[in-house]
Short mmCIF file of N, CA, C and O in Angstrom, two decimals:
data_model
loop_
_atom_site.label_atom_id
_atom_site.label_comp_id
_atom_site.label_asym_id
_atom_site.label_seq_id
_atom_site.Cartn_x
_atom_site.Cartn_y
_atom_site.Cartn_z
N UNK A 169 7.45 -2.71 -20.50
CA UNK A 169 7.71 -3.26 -19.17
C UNK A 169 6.45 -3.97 -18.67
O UNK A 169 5.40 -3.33 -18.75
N UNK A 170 6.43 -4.98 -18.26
CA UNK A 170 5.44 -5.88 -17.35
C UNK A 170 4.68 -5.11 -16.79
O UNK A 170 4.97 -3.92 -16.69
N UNK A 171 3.57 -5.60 -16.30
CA UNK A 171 2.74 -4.80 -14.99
C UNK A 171 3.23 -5.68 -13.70
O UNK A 171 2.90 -5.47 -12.54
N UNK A 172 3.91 -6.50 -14.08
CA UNK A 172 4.52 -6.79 -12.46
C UNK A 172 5.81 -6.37 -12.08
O UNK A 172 6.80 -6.88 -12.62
N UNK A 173 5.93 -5.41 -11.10
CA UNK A 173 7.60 -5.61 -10.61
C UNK A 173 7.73 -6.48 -9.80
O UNK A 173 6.85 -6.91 -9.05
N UNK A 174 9.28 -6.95 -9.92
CA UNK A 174 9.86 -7.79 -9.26
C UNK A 174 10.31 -6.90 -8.43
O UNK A 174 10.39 -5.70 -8.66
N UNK A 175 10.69 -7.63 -7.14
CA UNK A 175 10.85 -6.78 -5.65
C UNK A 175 12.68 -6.14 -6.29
O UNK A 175 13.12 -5.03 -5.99
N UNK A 176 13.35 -7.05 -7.08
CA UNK A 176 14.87 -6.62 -7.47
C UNK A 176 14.28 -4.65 -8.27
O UNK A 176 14.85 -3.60 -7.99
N UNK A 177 13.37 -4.76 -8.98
CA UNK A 177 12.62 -3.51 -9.78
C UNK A 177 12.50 -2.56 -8.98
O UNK A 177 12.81 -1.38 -9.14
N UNK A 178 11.94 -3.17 -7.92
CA UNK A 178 11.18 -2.12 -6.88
C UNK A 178 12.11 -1.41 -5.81
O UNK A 178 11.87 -0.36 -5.22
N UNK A 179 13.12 -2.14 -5.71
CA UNK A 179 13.86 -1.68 -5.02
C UNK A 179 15.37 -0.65 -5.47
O UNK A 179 16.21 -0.16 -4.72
N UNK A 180 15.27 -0.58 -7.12
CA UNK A 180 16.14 -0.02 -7.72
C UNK A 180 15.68 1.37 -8.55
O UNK A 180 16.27 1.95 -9.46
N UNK A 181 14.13 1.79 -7.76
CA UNK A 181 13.80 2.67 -8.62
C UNK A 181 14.68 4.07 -8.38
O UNK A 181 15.34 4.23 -7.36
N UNK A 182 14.63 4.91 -9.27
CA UNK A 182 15.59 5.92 -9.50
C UNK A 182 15.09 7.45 -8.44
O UNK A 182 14.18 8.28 -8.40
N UNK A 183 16.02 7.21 -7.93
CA UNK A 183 15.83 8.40 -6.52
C UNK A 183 15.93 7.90 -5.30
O UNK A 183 16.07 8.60 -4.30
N UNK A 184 15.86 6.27 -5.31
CA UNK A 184 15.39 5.95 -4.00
C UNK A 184 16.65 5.48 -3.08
O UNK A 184 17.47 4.59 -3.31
N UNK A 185 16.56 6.11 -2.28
CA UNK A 185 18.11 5.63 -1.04
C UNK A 185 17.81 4.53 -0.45
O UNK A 185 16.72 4.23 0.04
N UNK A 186 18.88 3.82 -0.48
CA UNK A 186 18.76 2.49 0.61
C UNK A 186 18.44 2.91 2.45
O UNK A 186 18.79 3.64 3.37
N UNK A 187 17.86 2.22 2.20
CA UNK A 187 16.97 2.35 3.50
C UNK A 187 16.65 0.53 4.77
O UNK A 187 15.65 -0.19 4.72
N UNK A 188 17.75 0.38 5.62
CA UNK A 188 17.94 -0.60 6.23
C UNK A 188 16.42 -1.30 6.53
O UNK A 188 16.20 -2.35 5.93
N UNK A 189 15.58 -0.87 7.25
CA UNK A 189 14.16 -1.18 7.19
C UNK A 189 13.56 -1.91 5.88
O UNK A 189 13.30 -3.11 5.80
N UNK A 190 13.38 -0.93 4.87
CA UNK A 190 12.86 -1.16 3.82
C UNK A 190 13.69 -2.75 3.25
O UNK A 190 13.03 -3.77 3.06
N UNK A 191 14.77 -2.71 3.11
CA UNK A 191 15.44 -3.98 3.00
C UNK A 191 15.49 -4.86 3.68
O UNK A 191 15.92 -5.83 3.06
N UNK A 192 15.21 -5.13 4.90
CA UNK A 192 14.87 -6.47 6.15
C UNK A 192 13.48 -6.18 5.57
O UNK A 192 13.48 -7.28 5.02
N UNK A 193 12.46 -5.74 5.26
CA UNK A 193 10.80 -5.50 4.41
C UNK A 193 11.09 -6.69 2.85
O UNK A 193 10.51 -7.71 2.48
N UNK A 194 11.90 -6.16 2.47
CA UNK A 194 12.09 -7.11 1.36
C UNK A 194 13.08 -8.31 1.71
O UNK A 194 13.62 -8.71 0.67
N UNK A 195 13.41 -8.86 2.58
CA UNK A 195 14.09 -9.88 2.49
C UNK A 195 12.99 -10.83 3.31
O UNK A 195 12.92 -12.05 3.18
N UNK A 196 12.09 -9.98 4.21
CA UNK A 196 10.56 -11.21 4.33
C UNK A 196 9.96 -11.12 3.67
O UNK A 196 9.01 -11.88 3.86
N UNK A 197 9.85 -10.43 2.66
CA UNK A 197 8.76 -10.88 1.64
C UNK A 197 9.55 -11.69 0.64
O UNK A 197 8.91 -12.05 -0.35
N UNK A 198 10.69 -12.02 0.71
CA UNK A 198 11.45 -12.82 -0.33
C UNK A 198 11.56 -14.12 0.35
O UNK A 198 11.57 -15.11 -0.38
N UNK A 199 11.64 -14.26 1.56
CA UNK A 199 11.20 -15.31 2.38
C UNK A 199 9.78 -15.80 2.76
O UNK A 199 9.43 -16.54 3.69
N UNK A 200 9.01 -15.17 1.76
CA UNK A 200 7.66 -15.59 2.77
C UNK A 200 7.32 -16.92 2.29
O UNK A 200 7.63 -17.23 1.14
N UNK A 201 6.68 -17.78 3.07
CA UNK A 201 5.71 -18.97 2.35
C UNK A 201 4.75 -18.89 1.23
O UNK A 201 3.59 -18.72 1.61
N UNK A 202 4.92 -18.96 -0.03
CA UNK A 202 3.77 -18.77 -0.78
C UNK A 202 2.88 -19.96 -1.11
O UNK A 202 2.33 -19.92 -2.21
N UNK A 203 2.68 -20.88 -0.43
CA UNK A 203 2.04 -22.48 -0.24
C UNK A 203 0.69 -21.59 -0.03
O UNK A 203 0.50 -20.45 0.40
N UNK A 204 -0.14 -22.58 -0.50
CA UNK A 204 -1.65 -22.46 0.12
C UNK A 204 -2.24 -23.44 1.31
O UNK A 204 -3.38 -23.81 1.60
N UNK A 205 -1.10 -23.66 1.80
CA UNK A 205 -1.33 -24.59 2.91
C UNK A 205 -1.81 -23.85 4.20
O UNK A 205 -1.02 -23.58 5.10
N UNK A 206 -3.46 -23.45 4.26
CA UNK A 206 -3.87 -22.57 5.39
C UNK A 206 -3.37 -23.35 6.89
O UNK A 206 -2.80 -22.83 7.84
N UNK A 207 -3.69 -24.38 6.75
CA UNK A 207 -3.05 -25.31 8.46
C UNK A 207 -1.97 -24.20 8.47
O UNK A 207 -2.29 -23.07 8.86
N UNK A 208 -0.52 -24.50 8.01
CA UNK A 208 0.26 -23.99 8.86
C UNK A 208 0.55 -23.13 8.58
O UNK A 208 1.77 -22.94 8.62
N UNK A 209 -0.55 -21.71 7.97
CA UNK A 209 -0.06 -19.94 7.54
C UNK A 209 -0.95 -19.68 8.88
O UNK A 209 -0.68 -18.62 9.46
N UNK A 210 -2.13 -20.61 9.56
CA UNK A 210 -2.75 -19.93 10.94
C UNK A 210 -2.42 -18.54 11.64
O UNK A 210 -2.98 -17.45 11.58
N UNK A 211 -1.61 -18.86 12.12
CA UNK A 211 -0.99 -17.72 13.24
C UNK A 211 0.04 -16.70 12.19
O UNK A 211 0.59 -15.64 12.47
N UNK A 212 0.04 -17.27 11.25
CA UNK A 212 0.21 -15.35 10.20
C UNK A 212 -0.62 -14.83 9.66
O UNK A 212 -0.29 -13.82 9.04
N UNK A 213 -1.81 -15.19 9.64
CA UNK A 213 -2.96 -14.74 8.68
C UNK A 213 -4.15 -14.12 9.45
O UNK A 213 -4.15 -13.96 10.67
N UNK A 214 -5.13 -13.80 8.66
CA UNK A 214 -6.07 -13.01 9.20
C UNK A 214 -7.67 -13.17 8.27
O UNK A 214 -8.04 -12.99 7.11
N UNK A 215 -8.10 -13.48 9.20
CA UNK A 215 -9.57 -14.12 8.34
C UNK A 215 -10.88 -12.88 7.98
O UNK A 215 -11.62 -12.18 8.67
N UNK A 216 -10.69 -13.07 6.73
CA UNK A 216 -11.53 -12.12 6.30
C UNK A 216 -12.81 -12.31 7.26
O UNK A 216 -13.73 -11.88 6.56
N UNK A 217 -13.23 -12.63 8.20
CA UNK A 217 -14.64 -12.02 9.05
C UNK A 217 -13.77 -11.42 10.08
O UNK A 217 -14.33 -11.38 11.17
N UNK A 218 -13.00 -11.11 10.07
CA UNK A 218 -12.10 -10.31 11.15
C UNK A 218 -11.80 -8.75 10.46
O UNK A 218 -11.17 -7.94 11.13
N UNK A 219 -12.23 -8.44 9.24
CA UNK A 219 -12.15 -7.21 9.08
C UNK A 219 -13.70 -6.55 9.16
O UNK A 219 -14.80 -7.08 9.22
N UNK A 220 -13.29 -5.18 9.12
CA UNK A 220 -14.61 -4.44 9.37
C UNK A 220 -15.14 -4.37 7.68
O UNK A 220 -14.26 -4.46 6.82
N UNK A 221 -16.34 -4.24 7.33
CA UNK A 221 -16.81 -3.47 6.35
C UNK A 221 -16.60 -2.23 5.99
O UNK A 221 -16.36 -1.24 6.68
N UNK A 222 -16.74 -2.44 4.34
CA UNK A 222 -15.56 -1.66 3.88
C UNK A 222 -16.83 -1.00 3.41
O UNK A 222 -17.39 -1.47 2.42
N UNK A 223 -17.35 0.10 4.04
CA UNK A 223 -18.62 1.26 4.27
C UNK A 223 -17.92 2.59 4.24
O UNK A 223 -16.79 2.66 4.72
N UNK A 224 -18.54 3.70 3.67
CA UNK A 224 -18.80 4.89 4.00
C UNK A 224 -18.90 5.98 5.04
O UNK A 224 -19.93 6.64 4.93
N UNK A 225 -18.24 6.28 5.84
CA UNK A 225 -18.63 6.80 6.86
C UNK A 225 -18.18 8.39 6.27
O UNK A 225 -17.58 8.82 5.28
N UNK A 226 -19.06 9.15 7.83
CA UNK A 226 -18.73 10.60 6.90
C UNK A 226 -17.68 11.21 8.32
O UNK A 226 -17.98 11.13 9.51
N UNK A 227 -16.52 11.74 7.80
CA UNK A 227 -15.48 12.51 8.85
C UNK A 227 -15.91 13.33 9.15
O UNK A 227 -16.93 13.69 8.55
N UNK A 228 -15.33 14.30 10.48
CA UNK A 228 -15.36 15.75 11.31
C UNK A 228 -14.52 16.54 10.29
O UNK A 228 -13.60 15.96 9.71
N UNK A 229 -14.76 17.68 10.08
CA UNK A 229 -14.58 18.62 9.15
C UNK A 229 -13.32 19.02 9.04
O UNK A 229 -12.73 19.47 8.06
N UNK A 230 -12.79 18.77 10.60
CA UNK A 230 -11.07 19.06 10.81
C UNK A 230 -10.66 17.93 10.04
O UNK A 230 -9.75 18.10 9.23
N UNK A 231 -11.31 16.51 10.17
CA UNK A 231 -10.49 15.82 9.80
C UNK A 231 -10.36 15.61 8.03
O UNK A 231 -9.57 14.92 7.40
N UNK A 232 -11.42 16.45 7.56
CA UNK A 232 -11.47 16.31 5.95
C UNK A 232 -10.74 17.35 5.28
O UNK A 232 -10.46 17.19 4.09
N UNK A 233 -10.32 18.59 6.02
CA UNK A 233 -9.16 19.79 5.80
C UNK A 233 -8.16 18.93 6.36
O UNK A 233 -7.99 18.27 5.34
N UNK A 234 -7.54 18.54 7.01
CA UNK A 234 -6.39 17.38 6.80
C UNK A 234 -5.82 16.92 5.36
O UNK A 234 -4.72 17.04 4.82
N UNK A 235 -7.35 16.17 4.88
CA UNK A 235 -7.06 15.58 3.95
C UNK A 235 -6.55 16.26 2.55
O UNK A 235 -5.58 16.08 1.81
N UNK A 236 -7.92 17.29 2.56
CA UNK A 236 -8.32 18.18 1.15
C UNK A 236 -6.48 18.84 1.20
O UNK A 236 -5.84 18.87 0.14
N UNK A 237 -5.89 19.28 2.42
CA UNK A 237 -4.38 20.20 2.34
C UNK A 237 -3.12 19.08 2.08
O UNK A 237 -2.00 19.52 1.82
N UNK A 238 -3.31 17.75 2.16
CA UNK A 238 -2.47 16.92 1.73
C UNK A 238 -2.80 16.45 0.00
O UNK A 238 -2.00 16.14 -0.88
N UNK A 239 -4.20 16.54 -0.03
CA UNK A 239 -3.85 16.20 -1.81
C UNK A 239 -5.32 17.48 -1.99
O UNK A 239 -6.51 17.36 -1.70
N UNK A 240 -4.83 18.21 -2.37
CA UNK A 240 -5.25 19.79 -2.73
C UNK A 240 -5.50 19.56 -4.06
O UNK A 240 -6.29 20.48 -4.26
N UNK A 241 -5.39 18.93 -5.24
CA UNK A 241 -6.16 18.98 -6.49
C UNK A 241 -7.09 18.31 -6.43
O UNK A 241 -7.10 17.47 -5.53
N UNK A 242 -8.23 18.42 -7.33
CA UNK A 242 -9.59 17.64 -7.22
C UNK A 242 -10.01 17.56 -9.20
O UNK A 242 -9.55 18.31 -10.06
N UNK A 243 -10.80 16.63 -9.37
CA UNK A 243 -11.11 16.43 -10.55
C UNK A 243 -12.11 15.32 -10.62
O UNK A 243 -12.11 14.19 -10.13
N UNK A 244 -13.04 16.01 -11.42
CA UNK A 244 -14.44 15.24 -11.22
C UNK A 244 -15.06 15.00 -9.93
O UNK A 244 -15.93 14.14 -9.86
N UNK A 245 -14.70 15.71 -8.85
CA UNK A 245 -15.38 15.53 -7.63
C UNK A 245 -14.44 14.90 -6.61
O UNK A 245 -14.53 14.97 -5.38
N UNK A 246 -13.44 14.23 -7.40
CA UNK A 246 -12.44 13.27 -6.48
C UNK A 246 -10.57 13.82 -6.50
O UNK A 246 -9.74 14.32 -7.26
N UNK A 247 -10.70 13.32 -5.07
CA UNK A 247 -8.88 14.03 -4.87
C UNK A 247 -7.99 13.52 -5.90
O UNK A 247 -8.09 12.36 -6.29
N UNK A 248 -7.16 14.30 -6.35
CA UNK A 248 -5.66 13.48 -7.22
C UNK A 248 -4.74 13.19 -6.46
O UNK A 248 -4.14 13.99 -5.75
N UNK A 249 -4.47 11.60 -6.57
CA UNK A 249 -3.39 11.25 -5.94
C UNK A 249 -2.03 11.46 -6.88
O UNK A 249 -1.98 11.32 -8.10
N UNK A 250 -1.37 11.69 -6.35
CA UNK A 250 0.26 11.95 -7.33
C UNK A 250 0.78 10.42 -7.60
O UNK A 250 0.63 9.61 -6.69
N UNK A 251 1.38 10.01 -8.80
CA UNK A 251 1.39 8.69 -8.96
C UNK A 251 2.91 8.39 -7.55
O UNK A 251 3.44 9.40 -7.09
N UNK A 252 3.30 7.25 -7.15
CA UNK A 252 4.09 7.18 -6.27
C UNK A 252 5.40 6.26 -7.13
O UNK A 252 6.61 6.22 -6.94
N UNK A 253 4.63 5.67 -7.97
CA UNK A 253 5.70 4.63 -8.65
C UNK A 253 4.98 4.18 -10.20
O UNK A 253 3.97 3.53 -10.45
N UNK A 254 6.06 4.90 -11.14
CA UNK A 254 5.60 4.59 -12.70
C UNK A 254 6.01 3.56 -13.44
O UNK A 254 7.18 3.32 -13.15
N UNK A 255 5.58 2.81 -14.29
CA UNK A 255 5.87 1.93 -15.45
C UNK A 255 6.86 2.32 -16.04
O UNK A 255 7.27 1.71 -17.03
#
């Protein structure tokens, strides 16, 4: 199988209930403009000096037991994420 899914892929994976949201989600991204014409993507886009730096900061301790009890395995120092969607 590809490393790309197609949104038809993504939306047929096995377990997953139709979900009205999620489908108006994929029918704008099946509509979106994919032109590189920045003039008229303006007012949908977002200019990279408009995000913050992507730095280190260190959390409040409540807020890192949050984390550690939502993904509770660790390996090599770092949390395991559970895969969400396989090949």
């Amino acid at each position: 199988m590809s490393k790309i899914m197609t949104v038809d892929v993504l939306s047929s994976i096995k377990g997953a209930k139709p979900s009205e949201a999620v489908n108006k989600l994929f029918e704008v991204i099946k509509n979106a403009n994919a032109t590189n014409d920045v003039a008229s993507n303006l007012h949908n886009s977002v200019s990279l000096d408009d995000l913050r730096d992507d730095v280190v900061i260190s959390s409040p301790d409540s807020e890192k037991q949050i984390i550690i009890e939502n993904f509770p395995k660790e390996k090599n120092g770092f949390l395991v994420v559970s895969k969400v969607i396989e090949e």
